[in-house]
Coordinates of C-alpha atoms in Angstrom, one line a residue:
X1 CA -146.3 32.6 -57.0
X2 CA -149.9 33.8 -57.8
X3 CA -150.1 34.8 -61.6
X4 CA -153.7 35.9 -61.8
X5 CA -156.8 36.3 -59.8
X6 CA -160.3 36.5 -61.4
X7 CA -163.2 37.7 -59.1
X8 CA -166.8 37.5 -60.1
X9 CA -169.9 38.6 -58.3
X10 CA -168.5 39.5 -55.0
X11 CA -169.7 42.6 -53.3
X12 CA -169.4 45.5 -55.7
X13 CA -167.1 43.6 -58.2
X14 CA -168.9 42.2 -61.1
X15 CA -165.8 40.7 -63.0
X16 CA -162.3 41.7 -62.4
X17 CA -159.1 40.2 -63.6
X18 CA -155.9 40.9 -61.6
X19 CA -152.5 40.1 -63.0
X20 CA -149.7 40.1 -60.4
X21 CA -146.0 40.7 -60.8
X22 CA -143.4 38.5 -59.3
X23 CA -142.3 41.1 -56.6
X24 CA -144.3 43.8 -54.8
X25 CA -147.9 44.4 -56.0
X26 CA -149.8 47.2 -54.4
X27 CA -153.7 47.4 -54.6
X28 CA -155.2 50.9 -54.1
X29 CA -158.5 52.6 -54.7
X30 CA -161.0 55.0 -53.3
X31 CA -162.9 54.0 -50.2
X32 CA -165.7 51.7 -51.1
X33 CA -164.1 50.7 -54.3
X34 CA -163.8 47.1 -53.3
X35 CA -160.3 46.6 -52.0
X36 CA -161.6 44.5 -49.2
X37 CA -163.3 42.3 -51.9
X38 CA -159.8 41.5 -53.4
X39 CA -158.6 40.1 -50.0
X40 CA -162.0 38.4 -49.6
X41 CA -161.4 36.7 -52.9
X42 CA -157.9 35.6 -52.1
X43 CA -159.1 34.3 -48.7
X44 CA -161.8 32.2 -50.4
X45 CA -159.0 30.4 -52.2
X46 CA -157.7 29.5 -48.7
X47 CA -161.0 28.0 -47.7
X48 CA -162.4 31.0 -45.8
X49 CA -166.1 31.6 -45.6
X50 CA -167.9 34.4 -47.8
X51 CA -170.2 36.6 -45.9
X52 CA -173.7 36.1 -47.4
X53 CA -174.2 39.7 -47.8
X54 CA -171.4 39.9 -50.2
X55 CA -172.7 37.1 -52.3
X56 CA -174.5 37.9 -55.6
X57 CA -176.0 34.8 -57.1
X58 CA -173.0 32.7 -57.6
X59 CA -169.7 34.2 -56.4
X60 CA -166.6 32.8 -58.0
X61 CA -162.9 33.1 -57.5
X62 CA -160.3 31.7 -60.0
X63 CA -156.6 31.8 -59.1
X64 CA -153.7 30.7 -61.2
X65 CA -150.9 29.4 -59.0
X66 CA -147.4 28.7 -60.3
X67 CA -145.9 25.4 -59.0
X68 CA -142.3 26.2 -59.6
X69 CA -140.4 25.1 -56.6
X70 CA -143.4 23.9 -54.6
X71 CA -142.3 20.3 -54.9
X72 CA -144.6 19.0 -52.1
X73 CA -147.7 20.9 -53.5
X74 CA -146.9 19.6 -57.0
X75 CA -146.7 16.1 -55.6
X76 CA -149.9 16.3 -53.7
X77 CA -151.7 17.6 -56.8
X78 CA -150.2 14.9 -59.0
X79 CA -151.6 12.4 -56.4
X80 CA -155.1 14.0 -56.7
X81 CA -154.9 13.8 -60.5
X82 CA -155.1 17.6 -60.9
X83 CA -154.2 19.1 -64.3
X84 CA -151.5 21.6 -64.7
X85 CA -150.4 23.7 -67.7
X86 CA -147.0 25.2 -68.1
X87 CA -146.2 24.6 -64.5
X88 CA -149.4 26.4 -63.4
X89 CA -152.6 25.1 -61.7
X90 CA -156.0 26.7 -61.7
X91 CA -157.7 27.0 -58.4
X92 CA -161.5 27.6 -58.4
X93 CA -163.9 28.4 -55.6
X94 CA -167.6 29.0 -56.1
X95 CA -170.1 30.0 -53.3
X96 CA -173.9 30.4 -53.9
X97 CA -176.2 32.8 -52.2
X98 CA -177.8 29.9 -50.3
X99 CA -174.4 29.0 -48.8
X100 CA -173.4 26.1 -51.0
X101 CA -169.7 25.9 -51.7
X102 CA -167.6 24.1 -54.3
X103 CA -163.9 24.0 -54.9
X104 CA -161.7 22.6 -57.8
X105 CA -157.9 22.3 -58.1
X106 CA -156.7 21.5 -61.5
X107 CA -160.2 20.5 -62.6
X108 CA -160.5 18.0 -59.6
X109 CA -163.4 18.7 -57.1
X110 CA -161.9 18.8 -53.6
X111 CA -163.3 19.5 -50.0
X112 CA -162.8 22.9 -48.6
X113 CA -160.5 21.6 -46.0
X114 CA -158.2 20.2 -48.8
X115 CA -158.3 23.3 -50.7
X116 CA -157.2 25.4 -47.6
X117 CA -154.4 22.9 -46.7
X118 CA -152.9 22.7 -50.3
X119 CA -153.1 26.4 -51.2
X120 CA -152.1 27.5 -47.7
X121 CA -148.7 25.8 -48.3
X122 CA -148.0 28.6 -50.9
X123 CA -150.1 31.6 -49.9
X124 CA -150.3 33.4 -46.6
X125 CA -152.8 36.2 -45.9
X126 CA -152.1 38.6 -43.2
X127 CA -154.9 40.5 -41.8
X128 CA -157.5 40.0 -39.1
X129 CA -156.3 36.4 -38.5
X130 CA -152.9 37.6 -37.4
X131 CA -153.7 37.8 -33.7
X132 CA -154.9 34.1 -33.8
X133 CA -151.7 33.0 -35.6
X134 CA -149.6 34.9 -33.1
X135 CA -151.4 33.2 -30.2
X136 CA -150.6 29.7 -31.6
X137 CA -147.5 28.3 -29.9
X138 CA -147.0 25.8 -32.6
X139 CA -147.1 28.6 -35.4
X140 CA -144.4 30.4 -33.4
X141 CA -142.3 27.4 -33.0
X142 CA -142.5 26.6 -36.7
X143 CA -141.5 30.2 -37.5
X144 CA -138.4 29.8 -35.4
X145 CA -137.6 26.5 -37.1
X146 CA -138.0 28.1 -40.6
X147 CA -135.7 31.0 -39.6
X148 CA -132.8 28.6 -38.8
X149 CA -133.8 25.8 -41.1
X150 CA -130.2 25.0 -42.0
X151 CA -129.2 24.4 -38.3
X152 CA -132.6 23.1 -36.9
X153 CA -133.9 21.1 -39.9
X154 CA -131.6 18.2 -39.7
X155 CA -131.9 18.0 -35.9
X156 CA -135.7 18.1 -36.2
X157 CA -135.8 15.4 -38.8
X158 CA -133.5 13.2 -36.7
X159 CA -135.8 13.8 -33.6
X160 CA -139.0 13.1 -35.7
X161 CA -137.4 9.9 -37.2
X162 CA -136.5 8.6 -33.7
X163 CA -139.9 9.6 -32.4
X164 CA -141.6 7.6 -35.2
X165 CA -139.4 4.6 -34.6
X166 CA -140.1 4.6 -30.9
X167 CA -143.8 5.1 -31.4
X168 CA -143.9 2.1 -33.7
X169 CA -141.6 0.0 -31.6
X170 CA -143.7 0.8 -28.4
X171 CA -146.8 -0.3 -30.3
X172 CA -145.1 -3.5 -31.3
X173 CA -143.8 -4.2 -27.7
X174 CA -147.4 -3.8 -26.5
X175 CA -148.6 -6.3 -29.2
X176 CA -145.8 -8.7 -28.1
X177 CA -146.9 -8.4 -24.4
X178 CA -150.5 -9.2 -25.5
X179 CA -149.2 -12.1 -27.6
X180 CA -147.2 -13.6 -24.7
X181 CA -150.2 -13.3 -22.4
X182 CA -152.1 -15.2 -25.1
X183 CA -149.4 -17.8 -25.2
X184 CA -149.6 -18.4 -21.5
X185 CA -153.4 -18.8 -21.9
X186 CA -153.5 -20.8 -25.2
X187 CA -150.1 -22.1 -25.9
X188 CA -150.4 -25.4 -24.0
X189 CA -153.8 -26.1 -25.3
X190 CA -152.7 -25.6 -28.9
X191 CA -149.6 -27.8 -28.5
X192 CA -151.6 -30.7 -26.9
X193 CA -154.2 -30.3 -29.7
X194 CA -151.5 -30.4 -32.4
X195 CA -149.7 -33.4 -30.7
X196 CA -153.1 -35.4 -30.7
X197 CA -153.7 -34.5 -34.2
X198 CA -150.2 -35.7 -35.2
X199 CA -150.9 -39.0 -33.4
X200 CA -154.1 -39.8 -35.1
X201 CA -152.7 -38.6 -38.4
X202 CA -155.9 -38.0 -40.3
X203 CA -155.8 -37.4 -44.1
X204 CA -157.8 -34.7 -46.0
X205 CA -161.3 -36.0 -46.8
X206 CA -160.7 -39.3 -44.8
X207 CA -163.9 -39.1 -42.9
X208 CA -166.0 -38.6 -46.0
X209 CA -164.2 -41.5 -47.8
X210 CA -164.8 -43.8 -44.8
X211 CA -168.6 -43.0 -44.7
X212 CA -168.9 -43.9 -48.4
X213 CA -167.0 -47.2 -47.9
X214 CA -169.1 -48.2 -45.0
X215 CA -172.2 -47.6 -47.1
X216 CA -170.8 -49.6 -49.8
X217 CA -169.7 -52.5 -47.5
X218 CA -173.2 -52.6 -45.9
X219 CA -174.7 -53.4 -49.5
X220 CA -171.8 -55.7 -50.6
X221 CA -174.0 -58.8 -51.5
X222 CA -176.4 -56.7 -53.4
X223 CA -173.7 -54.8 -55.2
X224 CA -171.8 -58.2 -56.1
X225 CA -175.0 -59.8 -57.4
X226 CA -175.9 -56.8 -59.6
X227 CA -172.4 -56.6 -61.1
X228 CA -172.3 -60.4 -61.7
X229 CA -175.8 -60.3 -63.4
X230 CA -174.8 -57.5 -65.6
X231 CA -171.6 -59.2 -66.7
X232 CA -173.5 -62.4 -67.5
X233 CA -176.0 -60.3 -69.6
X234 CA -173.2 -58.9 -71.6
X235 CA -171.0 -62.0 -72.3
X236 CA -173.3 -64.7 -71.0
X237 CA -172.6 -68.4 -70.8
X238 CA -173.8 -71.6 -72.6
X239 CA -177.1 -71.8 -70.6
X240 CA -178.7 -68.4 -71.6
X241 CA -178.8 -65.5 -74.2
X242 CA -176.4 -62.6 -73.9
X243 CA -175.3 -59.6 -75.9
X244 CA -171.8 -60.8 -76.7
X245 CA -172.6 -63.7 -78.9
X246 CA -175.4 -61.8 -80.7
X247 CA -172.8 -59.1 -81.5
X248 CA -170.4 -61.8 -82.8
X249 CA -173.2 -63.0 -85.2
X250 CA -173.9 -59.4 -86.3
X251 CA -170.2 -58.8 -86.9
X252 CA -169.7 -61.8 -88.9
X253 CA -172.8 -61.1 -91.2
X254 CA -171.7 -57.5 -91.7
X255 CA -168.1 -58.6 -92.6
X256 CA -169.3 -60.9 -95.3
X257 CA -171.4 -58.1 -96.7
X258 CA -168.5 -55.6 -96.6
X259 CA -166.5 -57.9 -98.9
X260 CA -169.1 -57.2 -101.5
X261 CA -169.8 -53.5 -100.7
X262 CA -166.8 -51.7 -99.4
X263 CA -168.9 -48.8 -98.1
X264 CA -169.8 -51.0 -95.2
X265 CA -166.2 -51.1 -94.0
X266 CA -166.6 -48.2 -91.6
X267 CA -169.6 -49.9 -90.0
X268 CA -167.7 -53.1 -89.7
X269 CA -165.0 -51.2 -87.7
X270 CA -167.6 -49.7 -85.4
X271 CA -169.1 -53.0 -84.9
X272 CA -165.7 -54.5 -83.9
X273 CA -165.1 -51.6 -81.5
X274 CA -168.5 -52.1 -79.9
X275 CA -167.7 -55.8 -79.4
X276 CA -164.4 -55.0 -77.8
X277 CA -165.9 -52.4 -75.5
X278 CA -168.6 -54.8 -74.5
X279 CA -166.0 -57.3 -73.5
X280 CA -164.0 -54.8 -71.5
X281 CA -167.0 -53.6 -69.6
X282 CA -168.0 -57.2 -68.8
X283 CA -164.5 -57.8 -67.5
X284 CA -164.6 -54.8 -65.2
X285 CA -167.9 -55.8 -63.8
X286 CA -166.6 -59.1 -63.0
X287 CA -163.6 -57.8 -61.2
X288 CA -165.7 -55.3 -59.2
X289 CA -167.9 -58.2 -58.1
X290 CA -164.8 -60.3 -57.0
X291 CA -163.1 -57.3 -55.2
X292 CA -166.1 -56.3 -52.9
X293 CA -164.9 -57.1 -49.3
X294 CA -168.0 -58.2 -47.4
X295 CA -166.0 -59.4 -44.4
X296 CA -167.3 -58.2 -41.0
X297 CA -163.7 -57.3 -40.0
X298 CA -163.3 -54.6 -42.6
X299 CA -166.7 -53.1 -41.7
X300 CA -165.7 -52.9 -38.1
X301 CA -162.3 -51.5 -38.9
X302 CA -163.8 -48.7 -41.0
X303 CA -166.5 -47.9 -38.4
X304 CA -163.8 -47.7 -35.6
X305 CA -161.5 -45.3 -37.6
X306 CA -164.5 -43.1 -38.5
X307 CA -165.4 -43.0 -34.8
X308 CA -161.8 -41.9 -34.0
X309 CA -161.9 -39.2 -36.5
X310 CA -165.4 -38.0 -35.3
X311 CA -164.1 -37.7 -31.8
X312 CA -161.1 -35.8 -33.1
X313 CA -163.3 -33.2 -34.8
X314 CA -165.6 -32.9 -31.9
X315 CA -162.8 -32.4 -29.3
X316 CA -160.4 -30.2 -31.4
X317 CA -162.8 -28.2 -33.6
X318 CA -163.4 -25.7 -30.9
X319 CA -159.7 -25.6 -29.8
X320 CA -158.5 -24.9 -33.3
X321 CA -161.2 -22.5 -34.8
X322 CA -161.0 -21.0 -38.2
X323 CA -162.3 -17.8 -39.7
X324 CA -165.8 -19.5 -40.0
X325 CA -165.8 -21.0 -36.5
X326 CA -165.1 -24.6 -35.3
X327 CA -164.2 -27.2 -37.8
X328 CA -167.0 -29.8 -38.7
X329 CA -164.9 -32.2 -40.8
X330 CA -161.3 -33.5 -40.9
X331 CA -160.3 -31.4 -43.9
X332 CA -161.4 -28.2 -42.2
X333 CA -159.7 -29.2 -39.0
X334 CA -156.4 -29.8 -40.8
X335 CA -156.6 -26.4 -42.5
X336 CA -157.2 -24.8 -39.1
X337 CA -154.4 -26.7 -37.5
X338 CA -151.9 -25.1 -39.9
X339 CA -153.0 -21.6 -38.6
X340 CA -152.6 -22.9 -35.1
X341 CA -149.1 -24.0 -35.9
X342 CA -148.2 -20.5 -37.3
X343 CA -149.6 -19.0 -34.0
X344 CA -147.4 -21.3 -32.0
X345 CA -144.4 -20.1 -34.1
X346 CA -145.4 -16.6 -33.3
X347 CA -145.5 -17.4 -29.7
X348 CA -142.1 -19.1 -29.7
X349 CA -140.5 -16.0 -31.3
X350 CA -142.4 -13.4 -29.3
X351 CA -140.4 -13.6 -26.1
X352 CA -137.1 -13.0 -27.8
X353 CA -138.5 -10.3 -30.0
X354 CA -140.0 -8.6 -26.9
X355 CA -136.5 -8.6 -25.2
X356 CA -134.9 -7.0 -28.3
X357 CA -137.8 -4.4 -28.5
X358 CA -137.3 -3.6 -24.8
X359 CA -133.6 -3.1 -25.3
X360 CA -134.0 -0.8 -28.3
X361 CA -136.8 1.2 -26.6
X362 CA -134.4 1.9 -23.8
X363 CA -131.7 3.0 -26.3
X364 CA -134.2 5.1 -28.2
X365 CA -135.1 6.9 -25.0
X366 CA -131.5 8.0 -24.5
X367 CA -131.2 8.9 -28.2
X368 CA -134.4 11.1 -28.1
X369 CA -133.2 12.8 -25.0
X370 CA -129.9 13.7 -26.8
X371 CA -131.8 14.7 -30.0
X372 CA -134.2 16.9 -27.9
X373 CA -131.4 18.5 -26.0
X374 CA -129.6 19.3 -29.4
X375 CA -132.8 20.7 -30.6
X376 CA -133.3 22.9 -27.6
X377 CA -129.8 24.2 -28.0
X378 CA -130.2 25.1 -31.6
X379 CA -133.6 26.7 -31.0
X380 CA -132.2 28.7 -28.1
X381 CA -129.4 30.1 -30.4
X382 CA -131.8 30.7 -33.2
X383 CA -134.2 32.4 -30.8
X384 CA -131.5 35.1 -29.9
X385 CA -130.7 35.6 -33.6
X386 CA -134.4 35.9 -34.6
X387 CA -135.0 38.3 -31.7
X388 CA -132.1 40.5 -33.0
X389 CA -133.3 40.3 -36.6
X390 CA -136.9 41.2 -35.8
X391 CA -135.7 43.8 -33.3
X392 CA -133.6 45.4 -36.2
X393 CA -136.6 45.4 -38.5
X394 CA -138.8 47.1 -36.0
X395 CA -136.2 49.8 -35.6
X396 CA -136.6 50.4 -39.5
X397 CA -140.4 50.3 -39.0
X398 CA -140.3 53.2 -36.6
X399 CA -140.7 51.1 -33.5
X400 CA -137.2 51.7 -32.0
X401 CA -138.3 51.5 -28.4
X402 CA -140.2 48.2 -28.6
X403 CA -138.2 45.3 -27.4
X404 CA -139.1 41.9 -28.9
X405 CA -137.9 38.5 -27.4
X406 CA -138.3 35.0 -28.5
X407 CA -138.4 32.6 -25.5
X408 CA -137.7 28.8 -25.6
X409 CA -139.1 27.0 -22.7
X410 CA -139.5 23.3 -21.7
X411 CA -142.6 21.5 -22.9
X412 CA -143.8 17.8 -22.7
X413 CA -142.1 15.5 -25.2
X414 CA -143.6 15.6 -28.7
X415 CA -142.5 14.5 -32.2
X416 CA -140.9 18.0 -32.7
X417 CA -139.0 18.0 -29.4
X418 CA -139.6 19.3 -25.9
X419 CA -139.7 23.1 -26.7
X420 CA -142.4 25.7 -26.4
X421 CA -141.7 28.9 -28.4
X422 CA -143.3 32.3 -27.4
X423 CA -142.7 35.6 -29.2
X424 CA -143.0 38.4 -26.5
X425 CA -143.1 42.1 -26.9
X426 CA -142.5 45.1 -24.6
X427 CA -144.0 48.0 -26.7
X428 CA -142.1 50.7 -24.8
X429 CA -139.2 50.9 -22.2
X430 CA -140.3 49.7 -18.8
X431 CA -143.2 47.7 -20.1
X432 CA -143.5 44.0 -19.3
X433 CA -142.8 41.4 -22.1
X434 CA -146.2 40.0 -23.0
X435 CA -147.3 37.7 -25.9
X436 CA -147.1 39.9 -28.9
X437 CA -150.8 39.5 -29.9
X438 CA -151.6 41.1 -26.4
X439 CA -148.9 43.6 -26.2
X440 CA -149.2 45.3 -29.7
X441 CA -151.8 47.7 -30.8
X442 CA -153.4 47.2 -34.4
X443 CA -150.8 49.1 -36.2
X444 CA -148.0 47.7 -34.1
X445 CA -149.3 44.2 -34.6
X446 CA -149.1 44.6 -38.4
X447 CA -145.6 46.0 -38.2
X448 CA -144.4 43.1 -36.0
X449 CA -145.8 40.6 -38.4
X450 CA -144.1 42.4 -41.3
X451 CA -140.8 42.5 -39.4
X452 CA -141.1 38.8 -38.6
X453 CA -141.8 37.9 -42.2
X454 CA -139.0 40.0 -43.5
X455 CA -136.6 38.4 -41.0
X456 CA -137.9 34.8 -41.9
X457 CA -137.7 35.5 -45.7
X458 CA -134.2 37.0 -45.5
X459 CA -133.0 33.7 -43.9
X460 CA -134.4 31.5 -46.6
X461 CA -131.7 29.7 -48.6
X462 CA -134.1 28.3 -51.2
X463 CA -135.3 31.0 -53.5
X464 CA -137.1 28.8 -56.0
X465 CA -140.2 28.2 -53.8
X466 CA -140.8 31.7 -52.8
X467 CA -144.1 32.1 -50.8
X468 CA -146.9 34.6 -51.5
X469 CA -147.7 37.0 -48.8
X470 CA -151.0 38.9 -48.8
X471 CA -151.1 41.9 -46.4
X472 CA -154.4 43.6 -45.6
X473 CA -154.4 46.7 -43.4
X474 CA -150.6 46.4 -43.0
X475 CA -150.5 50.2 -42.7
X476 CA -153.4 50.6 -40.3
X477 CA -152.8 53.2 -37.7
X478 CA -149.6 54.6 -39.2
X479 CA -148.5 57.4 -41.5
X480 CA -145.5 59.6 -42.3
X481 CA -142.0 58.0 -41.7
X482 CA -143.6 54.8 -40.4
X483 CA -145.5 54.5 -43.7
X484 CA -142.3 55.1 -45.7
X485 CA -140.6 52.4 -43.5
X486 CA -143.4 49.9 -44.1
X487 CA -143.1 50.4 -47.9
X488 CA -139.4 49.9 -47.8
X489 CA -139.6 46.7 -45.7
X490 CA -142.3 45.4 -48.0
X491 CA -140.0 46.0 -51.0
X492 CA -137.2 44.2 -49.2
X493 CA -139.5 41.2 -48.4
X494 CA -140.5 41.2 -52.2
X495 CA -136.8 40.2 -52.9
X496 CA -137.5 36.8 -51.5
X497 CA -141.2 36.4 -51.9
X498 CA -144.3 37.6 -53.8
X499 CA -146.0 40.4 -51.9
X500 CA -149.5 41.6 -52.5
X501 CA -150.6 44.6 -50.3
X502 CA -153.9 46.4 -50.0
X503 CA -153.1 49.9 -48.9
X504 CA -154.5 53.4 -48.6
X505 CA -151.0 54.9 -48.0
X506 CA -149.0 56.5 -51.0
X507 CA -145.7 56.0 -49.2
X508 CA -146.4 52.1 -49.3
X509 CA -147.8 52.0 -52.8
X510 CA -145.0 54.0 -54.2
X511 CA -142.5 51.1 -53.4
X512 CA -144.4 48.5 -55.4
X513 CA -143.2 47.1 -58.7
X514 CA -146.8 46.4 -59.9
X515 CA -149.7 48.8 -59.1
X516 CA -153.3 47.9 -59.4
X517 CA -156.0 50.3 -59.0
X518 CA -159.6 49.3 -58.1
X519 CA -161.8 51.8 -59.8
X520 CA -165.5 52.2 -59.0
X521 CA -168.3 53.6 -61.0
X522 CA -171.9 54.3 -60.4
X523 CA -174.8 53.7 -62.7
X524 CA -178.5 53.6 -62.0
X525 CA -177.9 53.8 -58.3
X526 CA -175.5 50.8 -58.2
X527 CA -171.7 51.0 -57.6
X528 CA -169.5 48.6 -59.5
X529 CA -165.7 48.2 -59.5
X530 CA -163.0 47.1 -62.1
X531 CA -159.3 46.7 -61.7
X532 CA -156.7 48.5 -63.9
X533 CA -153.0 48.0 -64.2
X534 CA -151.2 51.4 -63.8
X535 CA -148.2 52.5 -65.7
X536 CA -146.0 55.5 -64.6
X537 CA -148.5 58.3 -65.5
X538 CA -151.4 56.5 -64.0
X539 CA -149.3 55.7 -60.8
X540 CA -148.4 59.4 -60.4
X541 CA -152.1 60.3 -60.7
X542 CA -153.2 57.7 -58.2
X543 CA -150.5 58.6 -55.7
X544 CA -151.5 62.2 -56.1
X545 CA -155.2 61.3 -55.3
X546 CA -154.0 59.3 -52.2
X547 CA -151.7 62.3 -51.1
X548 CA -154.2 65.2 -51.6
X549 CA -157.5 63.7 -52.7
X550 CA -157.0 65.4 -56.1
X551 CA -155.3 63.7 -59.0
X552 CA -155.3 67.0 -61.0
X553 CA -153.4 69.1 -58.4
X554 CA -150.0 70.2 -59.8
X555 CA -148.5 70.2 -56.3
X556 CA -149.9 66.7 -55.6
X557 CA -148.7 65.4 -58.9
X558 CA -145.2 66.8 -58.3
X559 CA -145.1 65.3 -54.8
X560 CA -146.3 62.0 -56.2
X561 CA -143.7 61.8 -58.9
X562 CA -141.0 62.7 -56.3
X563 CA -142.3 60.0 -54.0
X564 CA -142.2 57.4 -56.7
X565 CA -138.8 58.3 -57.9
X566 CA -137.5 58.2 -54.2
X567 CA -139.1 54.8 -53.8
X568 CA -137.5 53.5 -57.0
X569 CA -134.0 54.6 -55.9
X570 CA -134.4 53.4 -52.3
X571 CA -132.7 50.0 -51.4
X572 CA -135.0 47.2 -52.6
X573 CA -136.4 49.4 -55.4
X574 CA -140.0 50.1 -56.3
X575 CA -141.0 50.9 -60.0
X576 CA -138.7 49.1 -62.4

């Protein structure tokens, strides 16, 4: 429910705080006091635009919305990261005179469309937009589905689940068709390429290693000579000087000195290590010189293998492309070939999967037909019940001669079935049934909307997530017994929902459990308004003003008190 509403700088309202009760709240006040500004503020929380003429500097509306029972709304706000306190969330809308608009939910800035979508799940404003809502076939179908949610809900969910499955499967079937067409085009080429790759059996990096080997073999004599010369310089022979014998001499001299001075012992160890490292290095150089193969046969063999690999990259690089294009070496070609092998596996399984998908699609078509027929039957039965329920409400609302009918007709298949729903009204005997938005006058339209909401709310089984209904001009064009009837039906609706009504009729206001008065005052040529919560005495005076235009008239006060007491004792109650 809506706990509080604060409006600042909108029209004649400087700063007003409204505290709503859980049932039926009536908003009254003199003409020009700013009742319309209250509805304007509520509408702003639903994303509506603010007329620039009503904007004063920066116009702001804050609303505190209880999340109790609104699980989907609470989950959406949690995903946004919105803050809540004691199960309530603060909704803020600010509009500047230059037309800039900002919105926040729970401290999180949101687009106006998101504000409208989220708050709109909990609050409905009835007023000038009613005709558009009643022209929307989807809104009328959804209303019928809500009315018989227990019967229609499971059938609707099954149909939607089947629809989602068929849509996903149809998309997958189309993918498989494309894949099989690609198989016919590329499958043979890929297999031949992979078979050739398997025959050549290249290894990762093999072409690079071969180029390095060929370069080494081309300089074999030079490399052998350099290695041999280096080995001789290290260990030498009897014909020339070398580092090895000199290290031996140095080691022996240092060893003799160490026997006299023990501090030289670590240097002796390092000298010995250097001598051994020199010997090992000379041995490795000698072996390198002996192992170099300078035979023409090995050079030819390496060149031939490199040529084979080069042709493989050239021929298959374009057939087995990777994310970055054709391969330019063996390593990349092998990586691309693995992706091609995966494609072939997909090709091989695609035909069988397509057959399975086609079989399931045919079965889904039959299941959807069955689910749609069950939905149509349930909606047709519910349409009769809703017609009777709204018809009964219209009788209570002083429209006994009006005949309302809910028609269910065939429509093209959609996720919610094959039904189109239309609410039709014949306002008097002999009149043709026409769409209610066309057939009803302004006052009748308001009462039809009220009758529909009462019927829908009375059918709700979940009382925890009671919606919030705001009615503006619900009593337009009516009075007398019709006004009393509207007040009684609003009180009945308030059993299952929070109802906020802007009214100028005392017969309606008397049925409210919370009465807010918009009070205007004039100062220095400017009119400003505030909001007061009325207790019993204040309510009687306000009802007297609404009845006779004079809150001090004894006769009007007596009539007002009588009206308030009768409303309290009526079914549904009024003042508590």
